Tab-separated table of C-alpha atoms in Angstrom:
chain	number	residue	atom	x	y	z
A	1	UNK	CA	0.016	-0.059	0.207
A	2	UNK	CA	1.290	3.231	-0.879
A	3	UNK	CA	1.854	6.072	1.677
A	4	UNK	CA	-0.395	9.141	1.327
A	5	UNK	CA	0.987	12.558	2.058
A	6	UNK	CA	-0.923	15.452	3.452
A	7	UNK	CA	-1.065	16.934	0.095
A	8	UNK	CA	-2.701	14.548	-1.716
A	9	UNK	CA	-5.321	13.816	1.159
A	10	UNK	CA	-6.222	17.461	1.064
A	11	UNK	CA	-6.845	17.136	-2.771
A	12	UNK	CA	-8.583	13.986	-2.557
A	13	UNK	CA	-10.819	15.891	0.332
A	14	UNK	CA	-11.619	18.366	-1.738
A	15	UNK	CA	-12.341	16.735	-5.067
A	16	UNK	CA	-14.508	13.652	-3.337
A	17	UNK	CA	-15.284	15.161	0.204
A	18	UNK	CA	-15.732	15.387	3.625
A	19	UNK	CA	-16.706	11.355	3.583
A	20	UNK	CA	-13.883	8.860	3.138
A	21	UNK	CA	-15.918	5.770	2.053
A	22	UNK	CA	-16.749	7.980	-0.722
A	23	UNK	CA	-13.400	8.681	-1.754
A	24	UNK	CA	-11.996	6.207	-4.796
A	25	UNK	CA	-11.162	2.333	-3.151
A	26	UNK	CA	-7.761	2.533	-3.705
A	27	UNK	CA	-6.811	5.675	-1.638
A	28	UNK	CA	-9.046	4.904	1.601
A	29	UNK	CA	-6.764	2.629	2.974
A	30	UNK	CA	-3.781	5.234	2.819
A	31	UNK	CA	-6.198	7.650	4.001
A	32	UNK	CA	-7.053	5.665	7.285
A	33	UNK	CA	-3.356	5.420	8.202
A	34	UNK	CA	-2.909	9.416	7.936
A	35	UNK	CA	-5.959	9.755	9.525
A	36	UNK	CA	-4.372	7.754	12.583
A	37	UNK	CA	-1.018	9.283	12.053
A	38	UNK	CA	-2.322	13.192	12.192
A	39	UNK	CA	-5.806	13.331	13.207
A	40	UNK	CA	-5.899	17.263	13.472
A	41	UNK	CA	-5.095	17.580	10.120
A	42	UNK	CA	-6.898	15.127	8.465
A	43	UNK	CA	-10.444	15.744	10.824
A	44	UNK	CA	-9.753	19.617	9.753
A	45	UNK	CA	-9.816	19.163	5.947
A	46	UNK	CA	-12.647	16.493	6.268
A	47	UNK	CA	-14.329	18.756	8.173
A	48	UNK	CA	-13.837	21.706	5.920
A	49	UNK	CA	-14.618	19.406	2.418
A	50	UNK	CA	-18.242	18.560	4.584
A	51	UNK	CA	-19.326	21.624	5.108
A	52	UNK	CA	-19.329	22.052	0.997
A	53	UNK	CA	-21.123	18.676	1.107
A	54	UNK	CA	-23.446	19.598	3.574
A	55	UNK	CA	-24.045	22.740	1.451
A	56	UNK	CA	-24.599	20.593	-1.853
A	57	UNK	CA	-27.232	18.593	-0.120
A	58	UNK	CA	-29.305	21.420	1.110
A	59	UNK	CA	-30.615	21.239	-2.759
A	60	UNK	CA	-33.166	18.927	-2.716
A	61	UNK	CA	-35.000	18.077	-5.925
A	62	UNK	CA	-38.176	17.825	-6.757
A	63	UNK	CA	-40.087	14.335	-6.780
A	64	UNK	CA	-41.287	12.951	-10.163
A	65	UNK	CA	-44.887	13.749	-10.228
A	66	UNK	CA	-47.874	11.126	-11.077
A	67	UNK	CA	-48.418	11.825	-14.754
A	68	UNK	CA	-44.966	12.023	-15.799
A	69	UNK	CA	-44.946	8.545	-14.394
A	70	UNK	CA	-48.333	7.638	-16.018
A	71	UNK	CA	-46.832	9.408	-19.555
A	72	UNK	CA	-43.580	7.113	-19.294
A	73	UNK	CA	-45.663	3.935	-18.592
A	74	UNK	CA	-48.107	4.708	-21.377
A	75	UNK	CA	-45.025	4.584	-24.063
A	76	UNK	CA	-43.713	1.270	-22.459
A	77	UNK	CA	-43.123	-1.958	-24.462
A	78	UNK	CA	-45.948	-4.212	-23.551
A	79	UNK	CA	-46.323	-7.668	-24.360
A	80	UNK	CA	-48.632	-9.270	-26.340
A	81	UNK	CA	-50.011	-12.216	-23.622
A	82	UNK	CA	-51.224	-9.044	-21.842
A	83	UNK	CA	-53.477	-7.270	-24.132
A	84	UNK	CA	-55.013	-10.499	-24.888
A	85	UNK	CA	-55.638	-10.743	-21.806
A	86	UNK	CA	-56.347	-7.112	-21.044
A	87	UNK	CA	-59.545	-7.857	-23.674
A	88	UNK	CA	-60.735	-10.754	-21.658
A	89	UNK	CA	-64.094	-9.392	-20.185
A	90	UNK	CA	-63.079	-10.655	-16.860
A	91	UNK	CA	-60.325	-8.378	-16.517
A	92	UNK	CA	-61.511	-5.669	-17.820
A	93	UNK	CA	-63.677	-5.610	-14.638
A	94	UNK	CA	-60.620	-5.680	-12.704
A	95	UNK	CA	-58.954	-3.185	-14.669
A	96	UNK	CA	-61.589	-0.692	-14.281
A	97	UNK	CA	-61.974	-1.749	-10.536
A	98	UNK	CA	-57.978	-1.153	-10.194
A	99	UNK	CA	-58.250	1.609	-12.044
A	100	UNK	CA	-61.013	3.387	-9.938
A	101	UNK	CA	-58.858	2.840	-6.849
A	102	UNK	CA	-55.710	3.875	-8.366
A	103	UNK	CA	-57.452	7.439	-8.188
A	104	UNK	CA	-58.227	7.200	-4.790
A	105	UNK	CA	-54.671	6.794	-3.952
A	106	UNK	CA	-53.626	9.283	-6.236
A	107	UNK	CA	-55.500	12.077	-5.165
A	108	UNK	CA	-54.392	11.394	-1.579
A	109	UNK	CA	-50.630	11.250	-2.752
A	110	UNK	CA	-51.177	14.491	-4.781
A	111	UNK	CA	-52.420	16.125	-1.759
A	112	UNK	CA	-49.410	15.438	0.236
A	113	UNK	CA	-46.274	16.976	-1.444
A	114	UNK	CA	-44.407	17.654	1.488
A	115	UNK	CA	-42.231	14.594	0.697
A	116	UNK	CA	-38.798	14.849	-0.673
A	117	UNK	CA	-37.863	11.480	-0.958
A	118	UNK	CA	-38.186	10.875	-4.648
A	119	UNK	CA	-37.557	7.030	-4.488
A	120	UNK	CA	-40.180	6.521	-2.314
A	121	UNK	CA	-42.516	8.976	-3.883
A	122	UNK	CA	-42.065	6.994	-7.257
A	123	UNK	CA	-42.570	3.815	-5.784
A	124	UNK	CA	-45.361	4.386	-4.132
A	125	UNK	CA	-46.891	6.216	-7.396
A	126	UNK	CA	-45.985	3.118	-9.238
A	127	UNK	CA	-47.870	1.155	-7.060
A	128	UNK	CA	-51.155	3.419	-7.483
A	129	UNK	CA	-50.953	4.337	-10.965
A	130	UNK	CA	-50.341	1.254	-13.252
A	131	UNK	CA	-52.505	1.146	-16.247
A	132	UNK	CA	-54.539	-1.922	-16.172
A	133	UNK	CA	-52.648	-3.173	-19.165
A	134	UNK	CA	-49.548	-2.497	-17.603
A	135	UNK	CA	-50.380	-4.709	-14.699
A	136	UNK	CA	-51.929	-7.952	-16.310
A	137	UNK	CA	-48.393	-10.165	-17.047
A	138	UNK	CA	-48.191	-10.775	-13.031
A	139	UNK	CA	-49.389	-13.523	-11.588
A	140	UNK	CA	-50.737	-14.880	-15.103
B	1	UNK	CA	-15.125	-9.357	-17.749
B	2	UNK	CA	-16.029	-6.577	-14.639
B	3	UNK	CA	-18.272	-7.641	-12.204
B	4	UNK	CA	-22.140	-8.097	-13.454
B	5	UNK	CA	-24.721	-5.904	-14.225
B	6	UNK	CA	-27.032	-5.041	-11.315
B	7	UNK	CA	-29.726	-3.980	-14.562
B	8	UNK	CA	-29.272	-6.674	-16.985
B	9	UNK	CA	-31.787	-9.437	-15.889
B	10	UNK	CA	-34.454	-6.233	-15.571
B	11	UNK	CA	-33.632	-4.852	-19.186
B	12	UNK	CA	-33.774	-8.455	-20.851
B	13	UNK	CA	-37.670	-8.153	-19.207
B	14	UNK	CA	-38.284	-4.756	-20.170
B	15	UNK	CA	-37.494	-6.120	-23.740
B	16	UNK	CA	-40.032	-8.928	-23.431
B	17	UNK	CA	-42.445	-6.374	-22.604
B	18	UNK	CA	-43.146	-7.525	-19.101
B	19	UNK	CA	-45.095	-4.808	-17.176
B	20	UNK	CA	-43.568	-5.885	-13.840
B	21	UNK	CA	-40.285	-5.245	-15.271
B	22	UNK	CA	-41.351	-1.902	-16.899
B	23	UNK	CA	-42.605	-0.578	-13.275
B	24	UNK	CA	-39.529	-1.913	-11.752
B	25	UNK	CA	-37.301	0.345	-14.162
B	26	UNK	CA	-39.164	3.307	-13.833
B	27	UNK	CA	-38.787	2.592	-9.731
B	28	UNK	CA	-35.297	2.477	-10.176
B	29	UNK	CA	-34.373	4.892	-12.484
B	30	UNK	CA	-36.866	7.603	-12.591
B	31	UNK	CA	-35.359	9.165	-9.418
B	32	UNK	CA	-31.913	9.165	-10.343
B	33	UNK	CA	-33.049	10.692	-14.081
B	34	UNK	CA	-34.751	13.290	-11.962
B	35	UNK	CA	-32.459	13.883	-10.151
B	36	UNK	CA	-29.632	14.296	-12.546
B	37	UNK	CA	-31.026	16.390	-15.175
B	38	UNK	CA	-32.533	18.802	-12.488
B	39	UNK	CA	-29.150	19.887	-11.095
B	40	UNK	CA	-27.767	19.807	-14.549
B	41	UNK	CA	-30.834	21.859	-15.864
B	42	UNK	CA	-31.411	23.991	-12.494
B	43	UNK	CA	-35.513	23.330	-13.407
B	44	UNK	CA	-37.558	20.537	-12.962
B	45	UNK	CA	-40.067	20.766	-16.057
B	46	UNK	CA	-37.555	20.593	-18.353
B	47	UNK	CA	-36.025	17.695	-16.301
B	48	UNK	CA	-39.135	16.215	-16.972
B	49	UNK	CA	-38.990	16.409	-20.378
B	50	UNK	CA	-35.431	14.888	-20.129
B	51	UNK	CA	-36.739	11.752	-17.722
B	52	UNK	CA	-39.452	10.947	-20.445
B	53	UNK	CA	-37.283	10.784	-23.472
B	54	UNK	CA	-34.178	8.741	-21.749
B	55	UNK	CA	-37.159	6.285	-20.682
B	56	UNK	CA	-38.374	6.261	-24.792
B	57	UNK	CA	-34.376	5.662	-25.488
B	58	UNK	CA	-34.251	2.989	-23.008
B	59	UNK	CA	-37.519	0.741	-24.321
B	60	UNK	CA	-36.023	1.061	-27.891
B	61	UNK	CA	-32.434	-0.326	-26.643
B	62	UNK	CA	-33.980	-2.531	-24.443
B	63	UNK	CA	-34.198	-5.232	-27.029
B	64	UNK	CA	-30.963	-4.291	-28.417
B	65	UNK	CA	-29.043	-4.543	-25.825
B	66	UNK	CA	-26.012	-6.580	-25.839
B	67	UNK	CA	-25.190	-7.805	-22.032
B	68	UNK	CA	-20.808	-7.482	-21.064
B	69	UNK	CA	-20.097	-4.455	-23.594
B	70	UNK	CA	-21.147	-1.659	-20.999
B	71	UNK	CA	-22.647	-0.870	-18.013
B	72	UNK	CA	-26.565	-0.017	-18.763
B	73	UNK	CA	-26.245	2.532	-15.747
B	74	UNK	CA	-23.527	4.379	-17.473
B	75	UNK	CA	-24.788	4.556	-20.789
B	76	UNK	CA	-28.331	5.980	-19.550
B	77	UNK	CA	-26.222	8.353	-17.975
B	78	UNK	CA	-24.495	9.362	-21.153
B	79	UNK	CA	-27.815	9.388	-22.498
B	80	UNK	CA	-29.692	12.103	-19.932
B	81	UNK	CA	-26.829	14.197	-20.227
B	82	UNK	CA	-26.700	14.696	-23.950
B	83	UNK	CA	-30.086	15.246	-23.337
B	84	UNK	CA	-29.741	18.083	-20.829
B	85	UNK	CA	-26.655	19.459	-23.197
B	86	UNK	CA	-29.367	19.300	-25.958
B	87	UNK	CA	-31.134	21.603	-24.082
B	88	UNK	CA	-28.182	23.972	-22.518
B	89	UNK	CA	-27.147	24.440	-26.195
B	90	UNK	CA	-30.417	25.821	-27.092
B	91	UNK	CA	-30.855	28.513	-24.073
B	92	UNK	CA	-27.521	29.461	-24.754
B	93	UNK	CA	-28.471	30.508	-28.468
B	94	UNK	CA	-31.246	32.330	-27.325
B	95	UNK	CA	-29.359	33.644	-24.238
B	96	UNK	CA	-25.651	34.314	-25.000
B	97	UNK	CA	-24.690	36.014	-21.599
B	98	UNK	CA	-25.237	35.004	-18.293
B	99	UNK	CA	-26.904	31.618	-17.296
B	100	UNK	CA	-30.664	32.058	-16.699
B	101	UNK	CA	-32.048	32.746	-13.099
B	102	UNK	CA	-29.034	34.195	-11.473
B	103	UNK	CA	-30.284	36.847	-9.372
B	104	UNK	CA	-29.853	37.240	-6.045
B	105	UNK	CA	-26.655	36.152	-5.585
B	106	UNK	CA	-26.271	36.164	-1.952
B	107	UNK	CA	-28.658	36.617	1.205
B	108	UNK	CA	-29.522	39.953	2.003
B	109	UNK	CA	-27.748	42.264	4.898
B	110	UNK	CA	-30.850	41.768	7.321
B	111	UNK	CA	-31.782	37.791	7.261
B	112	UNK	CA	-30.307	34.535	7.845
B	113	UNK	CA	-29.739	31.806	5.475
B	114	UNK	CA	-32.817	29.389	5.527
B	115	UNK	CA	-32.614	26.317	4.024
B	116	UNK	CA	-34.618	27.552	0.802
B	117	UNK	CA	-31.830	30.140	0.543
B	118	UNK	CA	-29.410	27.774	0.914
B	119	UNK	CA	-30.637	25.525	-1.737
B	120	UNK	CA	-31.359	28.350	-4.225
B	121	UNK	CA	-27.409	29.774	-3.668
B	122	UNK	CA	-26.149	26.092	-4.343
B	123	UNK	CA	-28.406	25.711	-7.840
B	124	UNK	CA	-27.307	28.823	-9.051
B	125	UNK	CA	-23.267	28.398	-7.865
B	126	UNK	CA	-23.478	25.257	-9.780
B	127	UNK	CA	-25.265	26.909	-12.618
B	128	UNK	CA	-22.403	29.318	-13.450
B	129	UNK	CA	-19.785	26.251	-13.154
B	130	UNK	CA	-18.109	25.324	-16.474
B	131	UNK	CA	-20.313	22.324	-17.649
B	132	UNK	CA	-17.916	19.435	-17.129
B	133	UNK	CA	-17.067	20.718	-13.346
B	134	UNK	CA	-21.027	20.735	-12.991
B	135	UNK	CA	-21.211	17.077	-14.998
B	136	UNK	CA	-17.939	15.576	-12.222
B	137	UNK	CA	-19.718	16.913	-9.467
B	138	UNK	CA	-23.507	16.265	-10.562
B	139	UNK	CA	-22.013	12.271	-11.138
B	140	UNK	CA	-20.064	11.969	-8.259
B	141	UNK	CA	-21.727	13.808	-5.216
B	142	UNK	CA	-25.590	13.822	-6.337
B	143	UNK	CA	-25.514	10.755	-8.005
B	144	UNK	CA	-22.902	8.857	-6.094
B	145	UNK	CA	-20.897	6.881	-8.937
B	146	UNK	CA	-17.518	5.805	-8.146
B	147	UNK	CA	-14.833	7.764	-9.687
B	148	UNK	CA	-14.264	5.362	-12.228
B	149	UNK	CA	-17.766	5.184	-13.278
B	150	UNK	CA	-18.045	8.835	-13.542
B	151	UNK	CA	-14.655	8.983	-15.356
B	152	UNK	CA	-16.354	6.441	-18.068
B	153	UNK	CA	-19.606	8.245	-18.136
B	154	UNK	CA	-17.771	11.595	-19.178
B	155	UNK	CA	-15.004	9.680	-21.136
B	156	UNK	CA	-12.237	11.195	-19.392
B	157	UNK	CA	-9.425	9.693	-17.238
B	158	UNK	CA	-10.012	9.463	-13.130
B	159	UNK	CA	-7.135	12.063	-13.042
B	160	UNK	CA	-8.785	14.273	-15.382
B	161	UNK	CA	-12.300	13.646	-13.236
B	162	UNK	CA	-10.037	14.575	-10.024
B	163	UNK	CA	-8.863	17.691	-11.560
B	164	UNK	CA	-12.409	18.491	-12.645
B	165	UNK	CA	-14.090	17.793	-9.279
B	166	UNK	CA	-11.407	19.920	-7.491
B	167	UNK	CA	-11.467	22.976	-9.975
B	168	UNK	CA	-15.516	22.580	-9.554
B	169	UNK	CA	-15.382	22.381	-5.526
B	170	UNK	CA	-12.811	25.338	-5.439
B	171	UNK	CA	-15.033	27.374	-6.994
B	172	UNK	CA	-18.468	26.542	-5.111
B	173	UNK	CA	-16.519	26.884	-2.052
B	174	UNK	CA	-15.501	30.690	-3.059
B	175	UNK	CA	-19.359	31.194	-4.307
B	176	UNK	CA	-20.698	29.677	-0.947
B	177	UNK	CA	-17.754	31.253	1.377
B	178	UNK	CA	-19.845	32.889	3.376
B	179	UNK	CA	-22.304	29.509	4.444
B	180	UNK	CA	-18.595	27.141	4.119
B	181	UNK	CA	-15.875	28.883	5.500
B	182	UNK	CA	-15.196	30.017	8.856
């Protein structure tokens, strides 16, 4: 393992931030050794980089809305089996019931715009806004 | 041969039109595409257009995807970045001077920084960076790609990536000095 200089440590912190676990894998071990040897210098460099990380993290992005998810799902590939099943009367009835239920759930979700957890939002919306045709392959 | 691509199996099912796979792909990639595009473009409406266009490319590419040639997530990041650059270029053709929405570059003298102020300041500072520095920071900090993968997306060496990151973050530190320096 190559040793790491103070300058190199500071350059890594400047480039990759204050969390060493997010540094390139090949640098982490040497960084840990230097942190044990020179805690004051390394902690200072990491804290400085961490303050910039924290500022960057303050910018949260808007999660994808149900309308966008619906538009994307509408363009998705469909299996022939799914379309055949969709046209059967039993599934048409179930699909309509599911669509009504989805409408209620989407309504509830749209009223709760406070959440910034975009992954959770997309997952929730996907479970509510799946068009009948897209639901058909499952369990068939 | 490198490590297995975690998206390959899902992509193959998408190509077959498997509805569960389609939904899983949207759940897995849409938040990342929205994050990437909003950070590159600075606004949500255009980011939605980029995300939708990127999914059209995914659906088109799924049946043609050749396992082992490239990592799917790397390809997808490149596709989304290209779509963002198309839009940034169009903006610059219209407004050739300062980047858009660059008003109010700092807090007023009589008010503290609120969370929303910090977010606005950060988005403005990122928008002012040279494109490649912003791209490097978005890929490594926000998208949490490793240095090798981010360099592959950008088509540069890991050394060049580190240089872009370092210069970009130094510029951000100057722009946000009142918040991050003590």
